[in-house]
Each structure stands twice: as structure tokens, then as C-alpha cells.
Amino acid sequence: HGAAVAQSADRPWYVGLTQDFTRDSNVFGTATGETGDTISTTSLRAGLNQPFGRQRVRLDGSLSHQRYSKVSERDNDGYSLAATLDWATVERLSGNVQFNSQRRQSDFRVGGLVPVSLSNIERTDDLNATVRLGVVNMLAVEAGAGHRQVDFSASEFAAREYKQDSANLSVVYRPSAILGLSVGGSAADTKYQAPETGQTENDSSKRRDLFIAANWVPTGASTVDARLAYTTTKYRLARLADFDGVTG
């Protein structure tokens, strides 16, 4: 592993170049006849963290080139992008908007599928927004909404492509600057983009959570999150996959 980073103490940005070598003893994830390979990943990274007035914008991105020593069909170019806008008003209203996008070589066994393709590029896009009332107090109300889309290049994984809309509402109590406790509910509706094996039409699901959660930041370099929820998930077609119980 090698890395080079350029950053100025008086400038809120960074640029970095990394080189990684990884050994995978079972590239295709097969039960027998494993194929091992060495993967080289070269990445160019850059970021920005800039306040302006009561707002702050954060950008982190990378471009990568990945090469396999033996299975060259899996060579690929990927990227990742994370953009966040934190905003606040003169009153007790604040929030943020986040966008994340990633393109990478995916695993072969998505959802337990038998590996069939030499290459399977996964692209994920997320857009989330949060609004907070009472940020200057120990007690605050938070509401959020989000959208996610996942696509695969391998046609065998079409049934795992989906679009998901989500929402959440919670009450947050912060007894100190390093500890946050919350209770609330969340919902997620998922629509799959192709029929599953044995189905004649696209499936969909609805998930509902009632949760309690804690966020602890003991140091500037550490964060601990815990979440316990009562969860129900119901599918329109694959009813055997329905779930009702505790998650965490």
C-alpha cells in the first residue's frame, strides 16, 4: 500500500494519490475450484471542506483504476462522490442535504445468486435530506427523507436492481456535546426493477421501524453508534421473505 497527499494548512482542501495491492484467494466466490488473483487499485482522491456564513459544504471524491493480474475481464474504472451541505438559520432550524454516488466492481453472490458473469459493475446513488428543529437546545425534533437507486451491469442481477424511497421522524436528546439519544420511526418503500426467478412481474416491499438509538463521540477520532428497532418488512409477491421482529 502506498499513498501521497498534498494539503495546505491554510486551505480547506486536499488531494491524494493511493496505490493498493490486494490478494483475493477466491475471486468468483465459488464453493469449489477457487481462483485466486492479485488486484492493483490506483486512486486519485480530492476533497473540500468550506464554511460560508452559517452554512458549510463538504466534498469528497475519488477516481480509481482497478486491474486484475489473471482475470482481466474484471478490470474496471470506478468512482465515488460524497457531497454534503449543512445549513442553519438564525432561529432553531437547521439541517443538511447529502448526495452519494459510487461505481465499483460488485460481489458475485448478491442475494445468494450463483456466480455467472466475469464482471458485474454496481452503481449506487443516494440523496438524503434532514431538517432539525431545536438544534441549540438539549431536545430537538428531526425529520428526514431519502431516495436510493442501485443498478448492476450483469443481466443476471437485474432482479436485484431497485429504487427505494425512505422517511424518518425522531426526537433527539443531547445531555452533553458527546452523547445523543433518540427515539422515533422510519419507513422505506422499495420497488425492484425486474422479476425474480419464478415471478412474472416486479416485486416490491415495505419496511417499517420503531427504534431507539444512541450516538457517542468519546474522542475526535472515534464515534460509536447503536440502534435497536422493532421491524416489519412485507413483500408484495415473495411473502415467505416477510419479517416481523427485533433488529439492531
Backbone as JSON, one array per atom type, in Angstrom:
{
  "sequence": "HGAAVAQSADRPWYVGLTQDFTRDSNVFGTATGETGDTISTTSLRAGLNQPFGRQRVRLDGSLSHQRYSKVSERDNDGYSLAATLDWATVERLSGNVQFNSQRRQSDFRVGGLVPVSLSNIERTDDLNATVRLGVVNMLAVEAGAGHRQVDFSASEFAAREYKQDSANLSVVYRPSAILGLSVGGSAADTKYQAPETGQTENDSSKRRDLFIAANWVPTGASTVDARLAYTTTKYRLARLADFDGVTG",
  "N": [[0.85, -1.19, 0.0], [0.6, 2.21, -0.87], [0.77, 5.79, -0.49], [0.18, 9.21, -1.32], [-0.21, 12.52, -0.35], [-1.35, 15.82, -0.78], [-1.68, 18.8, 0.9], [-2.67, 21.95, 2.23], [-2.06, 23.91, 5.1], [-3.52, 26.24, 5.45], [-5.59, 26.05, 3.7], [-8.75, 24.72, 2.91], [-8.75, 22.1, 1.65], [-7.88, 18.99, 0.0], [-5.66, 16.78, -1.77], [-5.0, 13.58, -2.98], [-3.08, 10.63, -3.77], [-3.28, 7.21, -4.13], [-2.02, 3.85, -3.95], [-2.89, 0.55, -4.06], [-2.45, -2.94, -3.36], [-4.07, -5.97, -3.52], [-4.72, -9.27, -2.41], [-6.82, -11.79, -3.45], [-8.12, -14.8, -2.6], [-10.23, -16.21, -3.64], [-11.71, -15.26, -6.13], [-14.14, -15.48, -7.56], [-15.91, -16.37, -5.69], [-16.65, -19.07, -5.39], [-17.75, -22.37, -4.34], [-16.14, -24.56, -4.8], [-13.07, -25.22, -6.64], [-11.59, -22.78, -6.51], [-10.46, -19.56, -7.66], [-7.64, -17.67, -7.44], [-6.33, -14.3, -7.26], [-4.37, -11.3, -7.86], [-5.0, -7.96, -7.15], [-4.65, -4.73, -8.4], [-5.08, -1.42, -7.4], [-5.39, 1.86, -8.29], [-5.84, 5.09, -7.12], [-7.11, 8.38, -7.33], [-7.66, 10.99, -5.19], [-9.68, 13.65, -3.86], [-10.76, 16.53, -1.98], [-12.97, 18.88, -0.27], [-13.67, 21.21, 2.29], [-15.55, 23.63, 3.31], [-16.63, 26.45, 5.05], [-19.3, 28.9, 4.85], [-20.71, 31.72, 5.89], [-23.46, 30.81, 7.83], [-23.49, 28.31, 6.82], [-22.07, 25.23, 5.54], [-20.08, 23.48, 3.22], [-19.17, 20.25, 2.12], [-17.07, 18.21, 0.25], [-16.08, 15.15, -1.1], [-14.24, 13.09, -3.18], [-13.3, 10.49, -5.52], [-11.36, 8.91, -8.08], [-10.79, 5.83, -9.6], [-8.7, 3.16, -10.81], [-8.77, -0.17, -11.56], [-7.01, -3.19, -11.75], [-6.74, -6.61, -12.63], [-4.55, -9.34, -12.19], [-4.82, -11.88, -13.43], [-7.59, -12.38, -14.16], [-8.5, -10.51, -16.38], [-10.84, -9.6, -17.43], [-12.28, -8.49, -15.44], [-11.2, -6.02, -14.97], [-11.6, -2.56, -14.28], [-12.91, 0.83, -14.21], [-13.6, 3.02, -11.62], [-15.54, 5.15, -9.38], [-16.16, 7.47, -6.68], [-18.32, 9.68, -4.94], [-19.07, 12.09, -2.56], [-21.15, 14.48, -1.31], [-22.03, 17.13, 0.79], [-24.21, 19.48, 2.23], [-24.42, 21.51, 4.91], [-26.74, 23.42, 6.71], [-28.11, 26.32, 8.38], [-30.38, 28.43, 10.2], [-31.06, 31.71, 11.64], [-32.7, 31.2, 13.68], [-33.96, 28.33, 15.42], [-33.68, 26.37, 13.53], [-32.27, 23.95, 11.43], [-30.23, 21.82, 9.29], [-29.35, 19.34, 6.78], [-28.23, 18.4, 3.48], [-27.47, 15.59, 1.59], [-25.56, 13.93, -0.89], [-24.61, 10.95, -2.4], [-22.62, 8.96, -4.52], [-21.56, 6.06, -6.25], [-19.44, 3.91, -8.12], [-18.46, 0.65, -8.75], [-16.7, -2.53, -8.79], [-18.74, -5.21, -8.24], [-19.67, -7.72, -5.76], [-20.07, -11.23, -6.53], [-22.03, -12.84, -5.46], [-24.67, -11.63, -4.95], [-27.4, -11.43, -2.91], [-27.3, -14.2, -2.68], [-27.09, -15.3, -5.21], [-25.96, -17.55, -7.77], [-22.67, -17.36, -9.01], [-22.16, -16.01, -12.22], [-21.33, -14.18, -14.16], [-18.35, -12.69, -15.5], [-17.75, -10.08, -14.95], [-19.24, -7.52, -12.99], [-20.53, -4.62, -12.65], [-21.43, -2.36, -10.2], [-23.62, 0.31, -9.51], [-24.45, 2.87, -7.32], [-26.66, 5.31, -6.12], [-27.41, 7.87, -3.83], [-29.63, 10.12, -2.25], [-30.24, 12.3, 0.35], [-32.03, 14.15, 2.83], [-32.22, 16.18, 5.75], [-34.04, 17.78, 8.31], [-33.9, 19.81, 11.16], [-35.24, 20.83, 14.23], [-34.66, 22.88, 16.94], [-31.94, 22.87, 17.47], [-30.18, 24.29, 19.12], [-30.89, 23.59, 21.62], [-31.13, 21.09, 24.28], [-33.03, 19.3, 23.51], [-34.42, 18.11, 20.5], [-36.23, 17.94, 17.4], [-36.18, 15.81, 14.65], [-36.53, 15.36, 11.16], [-36.51, 13.44, 8.19], [-35.83, 12.54, 4.72], [-35.31, 10.36, 1.93], [-33.78, 9.03, -1.1], [-32.85, 6.19, -2.97], [-31.01, 4.45, -5.49], [-30.07, 1.48, -7.1], [-28.06, -0.18, -9.43], [-26.97, -2.81, -11.68], [-24.46, -4.07, -13.92], [-24.4, -6.65, -14.95], [-26.65, -8.8, -16.5], [-27.78, -10.97, -15.19], [-28.22, -10.1, -12.65], [-30.35, -8.41, -12.61], [-32.75, -8.6, -11.21], [-32.02, -7.74, -8.74], [-31.75, -5.07, -8.86], [-32.94, -1.92, -7.76], [-35.23, 0.71, -6.7], [-35.59, 2.99, -4.06], [-37.53, 4.68, -1.67], [-37.46, 6.63, 1.27], [-38.27, 7.63, 4.67], [-38.08, 9.39, 7.81], [-38.69, 10.1, 11.3], [-37.87, 11.59, 14.34], [-37.18, 12.11, 17.87], [-34.64, 13.8, 19.5], [-32.36, 13.7, 22.15], [-29.85, 15.44, 23.75], [-27.77, 15.19, 26.21], [-25.17, 15.98, 26.57], [-22.27, 17.3, 24.82], [-21.09, 15.16, 23.6], [-22.79, 13.01, 23.52], [-25.73, 11.59, 22.19], [-29.15, 10.75, 22.3], [-31.91, 9.04, 20.9], [-35.32, 8.54, 19.79], [-37.72, 7.12, 17.66], [-39.33, 6.73, 14.42], [-39.23, 5.01, 11.25], [-39.58, 4.59, 7.67], [-39.52, 2.66, 4.68], [-39.94, 2.22, 1.26], [-39.6, -0.05, -1.3], [-38.95, -0.69, -4.7], [-38.46, -3.2, -6.99], [-36.6, -3.69, -10.02], [-36.87, -5.65, -11.93], [-38.39, -8.89, -12.61], [-38.11, -11.49, -10.16], [-36.61, -14.8, -10.14], [-38.98, -17.17, -11.07], [-41.09, -15.43, -10.8], [-43.56, -13.38, -12.42], [-43.83, -10.69, -12.6], [-42.58, -7.48, -11.45], [-41.39, -7.26, -8.09], [-42.12, -5.73, -4.87], [-41.51, -4.02, -1.73], [-42.28, -3.16, 1.69], [-40.99, -1.55, 4.47], [-41.04, -1.0, 7.96], [-40.01, 0.71, 10.88], [-39.69, 1.03, 14.4], [-37.7, 2.69, 16.62], [-34.93, 2.95, 18.98], [-32.0, 4.81, 19.64], [-28.47, 5.51, 19.98], [-25.77, 7.83, 20.0], [-22.41, 8.23, 20.39], [-19.56, 10.13, 20.91], [-16.61, 9.74, 21.88], [-14.01, 10.69, 21.45], [-12.24, 12.91, 19.19], [-11.54, 11.29, 17.12], [-13.08, 9.04, 17.16], [-16.21, 7.35, 16.9], [-19.2, 6.02, 18.18], [-22.0, 4.15, 17.39], [-25.27, 2.98, 18.13], [-28.19, 1.0, 17.67], [-31.5, -0.06, 18.17], [-34.35, -1.77, 17.1], [-37.86, -2.33, 16.44], [-39.0, -4.16, 13.85], [-40.84, -4.44, 10.81], [-41.19, -6.07, 7.75], [-42.63, -6.37, 4.63], [-43.35, -8.13, 1.68], [-44.72, -7.77, -1.61], [-45.0, -9.91, -3.38], [-43.08, -12.01, -2.79], [-43.82, -13.47, -0.26], [-42.85, -15.27, 1.61], [-40.51, -14.17, 2.48], [-41.17, -12.21, 4.25], [-40.81, -10.3, 7.27], [-40.91, -9.97, 10.8], [-39.96, -8.61, 13.68], [-37.23, -8.09, 16.05], [-34.53, -5.92, 15.35], [-31.09, -4.85, 15.09]],
  "CA": [[0.0, 0.0, 0.0], [1.35, 3.46, -0.9], [-0.11, 6.95, -0.55], [0.78, 10.53, -1.37], [-1.26, 13.5, -0.1], [-0.95, 17.22, -0.78], [-2.66, 19.6, 1.62], [-2.12, 23.16, 2.8], [-2.63, 24.17, 6.43], [-4.45, 27.36, 5.41], [-6.58, 25.81, 2.66], [-9.65, 23.62, 3.34], [-8.87, 21.09, 0.6], [-6.8, 18.0, -0.04], [-5.51, 15.96, -2.96], [-4.22, 12.4, -2.61], [-2.9, 9.54, -4.72], [-3.02, 5.97, -3.4], [-1.81, 2.63, -4.71], [-3.14, -0.61, -3.22], [-2.38, -4.28, -3.93], [-4.89, -6.87, -2.71], [-4.74, -10.67, -2.83], [-8.11, -12.45, -3.23], [-7.91, -16.24, -2.83], [-11.41, -16.79, -4.29], [-12.26, -14.1, -6.83], [-15.51, -15.7, -8.0], [-16.75, -16.79, -4.57], [-17.19, -20.4, -5.64], [-17.58, -23.34, -3.26], [-15.0, -25.41, -5.18], [-12.33, -24.71, -7.79], [-11.35, -21.36, -6.29], [-9.49, -18.85, -8.49], [-7.03, -16.55, -6.73], [-5.79, -13.25, -8.12], [-3.85, -10.1, -7.22], [-5.68, -6.8, -7.71], [-3.99, -3.44, -8.24], [-6.04, -0.31, -7.44], [-4.8, 3.19, -8.25], [-6.93, 6.03, -6.85], [-6.86, 9.81, -7.16], [-8.67, 11.49, -4.27], [-9.68, 15.09, -3.62], [-11.86, 16.93, -1.11], [-13.13, 20.28, 0.11], [-14.48, 21.44, 3.48], [-15.54, 25.09, 3.3], [-17.78, 27.15, 5.62], [-19.64, 30.22, 4.33], [-21.8, 32.19, 6.73], [-23.93, 29.75, 8.73], [-23.52, 27.07, 6.06], [-20.8, 24.55, 5.28], [-20.14, 22.49, 2.15], [-18.11, 19.25, 2.17], [-16.98, 17.39, -0.95], [-15.04, 14.12, -1.13], [-14.39, 12.3, -4.39], [-12.15, 9.7, -5.95], [-11.38, 8.17, -9.34], [-9.92, 4.67, -9.4], [-8.5, 2.2, -11.9], [-8.52, -1.47, -10.93], [-6.53, -4.19, -12.7], [-6.55, -7.97, -12.13], [-3.4, -9.97, -12.83], [-5.24, -13.01, -14.25], [-8.94, -12.22, -14.7], [-8.5, -9.13, -16.89], [-12.22, -9.2, -17.76], [-12.82, -7.73, -14.31], [-10.6, -4.68, -14.91], [-12.66, -1.56, -14.33], [-12.71, 2.18, -13.71], [-14.67, 3.35, -10.67], [-15.51, 6.48, -8.76], [-17.05, 7.72, -5.54], [-18.56, 11.09, -4.7], [-19.89, 12.41, -1.39], [-21.33, 15.93, -1.22], [-22.91, 17.47, 1.91], [-24.45, 20.88, 2.55], [-25.01, 21.78, 6.23], [-27.31, 24.75, 6.72], [-28.73, 26.75, 9.64], [-30.98, 29.76, 10.2], [-30.78, 32.45, 12.87], [-33.56, 30.63, 14.71], [-33.56, 26.99, 15.87], [-33.9, 25.48, 12.41], [-31.03, 23.6, 10.72], [-30.35, 20.55, 8.59], [-28.34, 19.08, 5.78], [-28.57, 17.67, 2.26], [-26.34, 14.73, 1.26], [-25.62, 13.13, -2.11], [-23.52, 9.99, -2.52], [-22.67, 8.16, -5.74], [-20.42, 5.14, -6.3], [-19.37, 2.9, -9.16], [-17.42, -0.27, -8.33], [-16.88, -3.94, -9.14], [-19.56, -5.78, -7.17], [-19.53, -9.13, -5.45], [-20.83, -12.1, -7.41], [-23.13, -13.51, -4.77], [-25.68, -10.71, -4.45], [-28.62, -12.14, -2.55], [-27.15, -15.64, -2.78], [-27.1, -15.77, -6.59], [-24.81, -18.31, -8.23], [-21.86, -16.5, -9.87], [-22.27, -16.36, -13.63], [-20.66, -13.2, -15.01], [-16.97, -12.37, -15.14], [-17.72, -8.71, -14.43], [-20.55, -7.04, -12.54], [-20.34, -3.27, -12.15], [-22.56, -1.87, -9.39], [-23.7, 1.76, -9.32], [-25.38, 3.25, -6.26], [-26.86, 6.75, -5.93], [-28.22, 8.19, -2.66], [-29.92, 11.53, -1.96], [-30.92, 12.37, 1.64], [-32.18, 15.48, 3.42], [-32.65, 16.18, 7.14], [-34.41, 19.07, 8.9], [-33.81, 19.71, 12.61], [-35.79, 21.96, 14.98], [-34.21, 22.89, 18.32], [-30.53, 22.48, 17.5], [-29.44, 24.95, 20.2], [-31.37, 23.07, 22.89], [-30.83, 19.69, 24.53], [-34.08, 18.5, 22.88], [-34.65, 18.5, 19.12], [-37.04, 17.07, 16.55], [-35.54, 15.65, 13.35], [-37.29, 14.68, 10.1], [-35.66, 13.23, 7.03], [-36.35, 11.81, 3.58], [-34.21, 9.95, 1.08], [-34.03, 8.2, -2.29], [-31.69, 5.37, -3.36], [-31.15, 3.63, -6.68], [-28.96, 0.54, -7.27], [-28.07, -0.84, -10.74], [-25.87, -3.72, -11.97], [-24.22, -4.24, -15.35], [-24.66, -8.04, -15.32], [-28.09, -9.02, -16.67], [-28.24, -11.97, -14.23], [-28.5, -9.43, -11.38], [-31.39, -7.41, -12.85], [-33.79, -8.68, -10.16], [-31.51, -7.1, -7.52], [-31.79, -3.62, -9.06], [-34.14, -1.39, -7.11], [-35.36, 2.11, -6.31], [-36.13, 3.0, -2.7], [-37.85, 5.96, -1.03], [-37.5, 6.44, 2.72], [-38.57, 8.8, 5.5], [-37.93, 9.11, 9.24], [-39.03, 11.17, 12.24], [-37.37, 11.2, 15.65], [-36.9, 13.1, 18.9], [-33.25, 13.6, 19.9], [-31.98, 14.31, 23.42], [-28.39, 15.53, 23.87], [-27.39, 15.65, 27.55], [-23.83, 16.56, 26.51], [-21.79, 17.5, 23.46], [-20.56, 13.92, 23.03], [-23.78, 11.94, 23.6], [-27.06, 11.85, 21.68], [-30.11, 9.66, 22.43], [-33.06, 9.33, 20.05], [-36.4, 7.59, 19.65], [-38.51, 7.55, 16.51], [-39.81, 5.74, 13.47], [-38.78, 5.19, 9.87], [-40.29, 3.79, 6.67], [-38.81, 2.53, 3.39], [-40.67, 1.51, 0.22], [-38.64, -0.49, -2.31], [-39.51, -1.25, -5.94], [-37.44, -3.91, -7.75], [-36.69, -3.27, -11.42], [-37.08, -6.81, -12.8], [-38.97, -10.01, -11.87], [-37.25, -12.51, -9.6], [-36.83, -16.12, -10.71], [-40.27, -17.73, -10.68], [-42.1, -14.38, -10.78], [-43.93, -12.86, -13.74], [-43.82, -9.23, -12.54], [-41.65, -6.93, -10.47], [-41.83, -7.29, -6.7], [-41.91, -4.52, -4.07], [-41.56, -4.29, -0.3], [-42.48, -2.04, 2.6], [-40.35, -1.78, 5.76], [-41.37, -0.02, 8.98], [-39.18, 0.55, 12.08], [-39.76, 1.87, 15.59], [-36.33, 2.48, 17.09], [-34.19, 3.78, 19.92], [-30.63, 4.84, 19.16], [-27.5, 6.32, 20.73], [-24.58, 8.26, 19.29], [-21.4, 8.63, 21.38], [-18.31, 10.57, 20.29], [-15.7, 9.88, 23.02], [-12.85, 11.49, 21.04], [-12.39, 13.45, 17.85], [-11.22, 10.26, 16.13], [-13.9, 7.85, 17.38], [-17.66, 7.5, 17.01], [-19.88, 4.76, 18.45], [-23.44, 4.23, 17.14], [-26.04, 1.78, 18.47], [-29.59, 1.17, 17.28], [-32.35, -1.22, 18.41], [-35.63, -1.44, 16.48], [-38.87, -3.34, 16.12], [-39.06, -4.03, 12.4], [-41.7, -5.29, 9.98], [-40.93, -5.97, 6.31], [-43.62, -7.16, 3.89], [-43.19, -8.15, 0.23], [-45.98, -7.91, -2.33], [-45.05, -11.22, -4.01], [-42.26, -13.0, -2.06], [-44.34, -13.37, 1.09], [-42.05, -16.08, 2.52], [-39.41, -13.34, 2.96], [-41.69, -11.22, 5.21], [-40.12, -10.35, 8.57], [-41.55, -9.23, 11.9], [-39.17, -8.89, 14.85], [-36.29, -7.09, 16.56], [-33.27, -5.78, 14.62], [-30.17, -3.94, 15.78]],
  "C": [[0.89, 1.24, 0.0], [0.4, 4.62, -1.04], [0.71, 8.22, -0.59], [-0.34, 11.55, -1.25], [-0.66, 14.9, -0.11], [-2.04, 18.05, -0.12], [-1.98, 20.8, 2.25], [-2.83, 23.47, 4.1], [-3.67, 25.27, 6.4], [-5.48, 27.21, 4.31], [-7.43, 24.59, 3.02], [-9.83, 22.57, 2.25], [-7.72, 20.09, 0.7], [-6.81, 17.3, -1.39], [-4.62, 14.79, -2.58], [-4.16, 11.38, -3.72], [-2.54, 8.29, -3.93], [-2.84, 4.81, -4.37], [-1.94, 1.44, -3.76], [-2.97, -1.9, -4.02], [-3.12, -5.23, -2.98], [-4.83, -8.28, -3.29], [-6.08, -11.28, -2.45], [-7.95, -13.92, -3.59], [-9.08, -16.9, -3.54], [-12.19, -15.67, -4.97], [-13.74, -14.28, -7.16], [-16.43, -16.18, -6.89], [-17.36, -18.15, -4.74], [-16.92, -21.34, -4.46], [-16.41, -24.28, -3.52], [-14.3, -24.77, -6.38], [-12.03, -23.22, -7.69], [-10.28, -20.81, -7.24], [-8.95, -17.66, -7.71], [-6.44, -15.54, -7.7], [-5.26, -12.1, -7.26], [-4.43, -8.9, -7.93], [-4.9, -5.53, -7.38], [-5.02, -2.33, -8.39], [-5.3, 1.01, -7.27], [-5.92, 4.21, -8.13], [-6.4, 7.45, -6.72], [-8.0, 10.38, -6.34], [-8.55, 13.0, -4.1], [-10.88, 15.44, -2.75], [-11.83, 18.4, -0.76], [-14.02, 20.35, 1.33], [-14.47, 22.94, 3.75], [-16.79, 25.68, 3.96], [-18.03, 28.47, 4.89], [-20.9, 30.69, 5.06], [-22.18, 31.12, 7.74], [-23.92, 28.37, 8.05], [-22.11, 26.47, 5.95], [-21.01, 23.53, 4.17], [-18.93, 21.57, 2.26], [-18.2, 18.38, 0.93], [-15.83, 16.4, -0.81], [-15.28, 13.26, -2.36], [-13.13, 11.53, -4.72], [-12.42, 9.07, -7.31], [-10.39, 7.01, -9.18], [-9.84, 3.82, -10.65], [-8.05, 0.9, -11.26], [-8.14, -2.5, -11.99], [-6.3, -5.53, -11.98], [-5.4, -8.62, -12.9], [-3.8, -11.08, -13.79], [-6.58, -12.76, -14.94], [-9.1, -10.79, -15.21], [-9.9, -8.66, -17.26], [-12.85, -8.39, -16.63], [-12.16, -6.36, -14.12], [-11.69, -3.63, -15.05], [-12.17, -0.21, -13.84], [-13.9, 2.52, -12.8], [-14.55, 4.76, -10.15], [-16.38, 6.47, -7.51], [-17.15, 9.22, -5.33], [-19.47, 11.24, -3.5], [-19.95, 13.92, -1.26], [-22.37, 16.22, -0.13], [-23.0, 18.98, 2.07], [-25.12, 20.96, 3.91], [-25.52, 23.22, 6.24], [-27.97, 25.04, 8.07], [-29.3, 28.14, 9.46], [-30.64, 30.45, 11.52], [-31.65, 31.94, 14.02], [-33.05, 29.23, 15.06], [-33.75, 25.94, 14.78], [-32.58, 25.22, 11.68], [-31.25, 22.28, 10.0], [-29.2, 20.35, 7.63], [-28.94, 18.33, 4.6], [-27.33, 16.88, 1.86], [-26.6, 13.99, -0.04], [-24.4, 12.24, -2.18], [-23.71, 9.18, -3.79], [-21.41, 7.31, -5.81], [-20.57, 4.17, -7.47], [-18.21, 1.97, -8.83], [-17.71, -1.67, -8.87], [-17.59, -4.61, -7.98], [-19.17, -7.22, -6.89], [-20.39, -9.95, -6.42], [-22.08, -12.66, -6.75], [-24.09, -12.5, -4.14], [-26.96, -11.47, -4.17], [-28.53, -13.64, -2.71], [-27.16, -16.18, -4.2], [-25.84, -16.55, -6.91], [-23.99, -17.42, -9.17], [-21.91, -16.96, -11.32], [-21.47, -15.42, -14.53], [-19.23, -12.96, -14.55], [-16.87, -10.99, -14.52], [-19.13, -8.28, -14.05], [-20.36, -5.69, -11.88], [-21.61, -2.8, -11.43], [-22.49, -0.35, -9.28], [-24.8, 2.06, -8.31], [-25.44, 4.76, -6.15], [-27.8, 6.97, -4.75], [-28.41, 9.69, -2.54], [-30.74, 11.58, -0.69], [-30.95, 13.81, 2.14], [-32.73, 15.36, 4.83], [-32.95, 17.61, 7.58], [-34.49, 18.89, 10.41], [-34.35, 20.98, 13.26], [-35.35, 21.84, 16.43], [-32.75, 22.53, 18.46], [-29.75, 23.11, 18.65], [-29.87, 24.44, 21.58], [-30.91, 21.63, 23.09], [-31.82, 18.79, 23.82], [-34.36, 19.02, 21.48], [-35.52, 17.48, 18.42], [-36.38, 17.03, 15.18], [-36.47, 14.89, 12.4], [-36.4, 14.57, 8.87], [-36.37, 12.45, 5.93], [-35.18, 11.46, 2.67], [-34.67, 9.13, -0.11], [-32.75, 7.47, -2.64], [-32.02, 4.59, -4.62], [-29.89, 2.79, -6.85], [-29.13, -0.18, -8.6], [-26.84, -1.73, -10.87], [-25.71, -3.86, -13.47], [-24.54, -5.65, -15.81], [-26.17, -8.29, -15.37], [-28.63, -10.02, -15.66], [-28.63, -11.34, -12.89], [-29.61, -8.39, -11.52], [-32.45, -7.41, -11.75], [-33.33, -8.07, -8.86], [-31.42, -5.58, -7.69], [-33.07, -3.07, -8.43], [-34.07, 0.13, -6.95], [-36.08, 2.14, -4.97], [-36.34, 4.43, -2.22], [-38.01, 5.72, 0.46], [-37.81, 7.75, 3.42], [-38.39, 8.41, 6.96], [-38.29, 10.34, 10.06], [-38.59, 10.72, 13.62], [-37.24, 12.41, 16.57], [-35.51, 12.79, 19.46], [-32.98, 14.37, 21.19], [-30.46, 14.28, 23.54], [-28.03, 16.07, 25.26], [-26.0, 16.25, 27.59], [-23.41, 16.67, 25.05], [-21.33, 16.21, 22.81], [-21.58, 12.79, 23.01], [-25.13, 12.41, 23.08], [-27.92, 10.61, 21.79], [-31.35, 10.0, 21.62], [-34.06, 8.19, 20.07], [-37.27, 8.06, 18.49], [-38.95, 6.39, 15.64], [-39.29, 6.04, 12.09], [-39.55, 4.25, 8.95], [-39.47, 3.78, 5.39], [-39.66, 1.69, 2.45], [-39.71, 1.22, -0.93], [-39.36, -1.1, -3.5], [-38.36, -1.89, -6.74], [-37.69, -3.71, -9.25], [-36.87, -4.41, -12.41], [-37.67, -7.95, -11.98], [-37.89, -10.95, -11.35], [-37.54, -13.85, -10.28], [-38.12, -16.73, -10.18], [-41.39, -16.72, -10.61], [-42.36, -13.88, -12.2], [-43.98, -11.33, -13.76], [-42.89, -8.76, -11.43], [-42.24, -6.95, -9.07], [-41.6, -5.92, -6.06], [-42.03, -4.89, -2.61], [-41.77, -3.01, 0.48], [-41.86, -2.41, 3.95], [-40.73, -0.64, 6.71], [-40.57, -0.33, 10.24], [-39.63, 1.52, 13.16], [-38.46, 1.63, 16.35], [-35.96, 3.4, 18.25], [-32.73, 3.7, 19.5], [-29.78, 5.74, 20.04], [-26.31, 6.63, 19.85], [-23.6, 8.83, 20.31], [-20.11, 8.95, 20.65], [-17.3, 10.8, 21.42], [-14.47, 10.72, 22.71], [-13.11, 12.03, 19.65], [-12.13, 12.43, 16.76], [-12.11, 9.03, 16.23], [-15.37, 8.22, 17.48], [-18.27, 6.12, 17.22], [-21.38, 4.98, 18.26], [-24.09, 2.91, 17.52], [-27.5, 2.05, 18.16], [-30.34, -0.14, 17.52], [-33.75, -0.87, 17.91], [-36.56, -2.64, 16.45], [-39.22, -3.14, 14.65], [-40.09, -4.96, 11.79], [-41.37, -5.01, 8.52], [-41.89, -6.9, 5.59], [-43.39, -6.99, 2.39], [-44.55, -8.36, -0.44], [-46.12, -9.32, -2.91], [-44.32, -12.28, -3.19], [-42.63, -13.0, -0.59], [-43.56, -14.22, 2.09], [-40.87, -15.3, 3.11], [-39.88, -12.27, 3.94], [-40.99, -11.41, 6.57], [-40.86, -9.48, 9.57], [-40.76, -9.57, 13.17], [-38.21, -7.77, 15.2], [-35.02, -7.11, 15.7], [-32.37, -4.8, 15.38], [-28.83, -3.88, 15.1]]
}
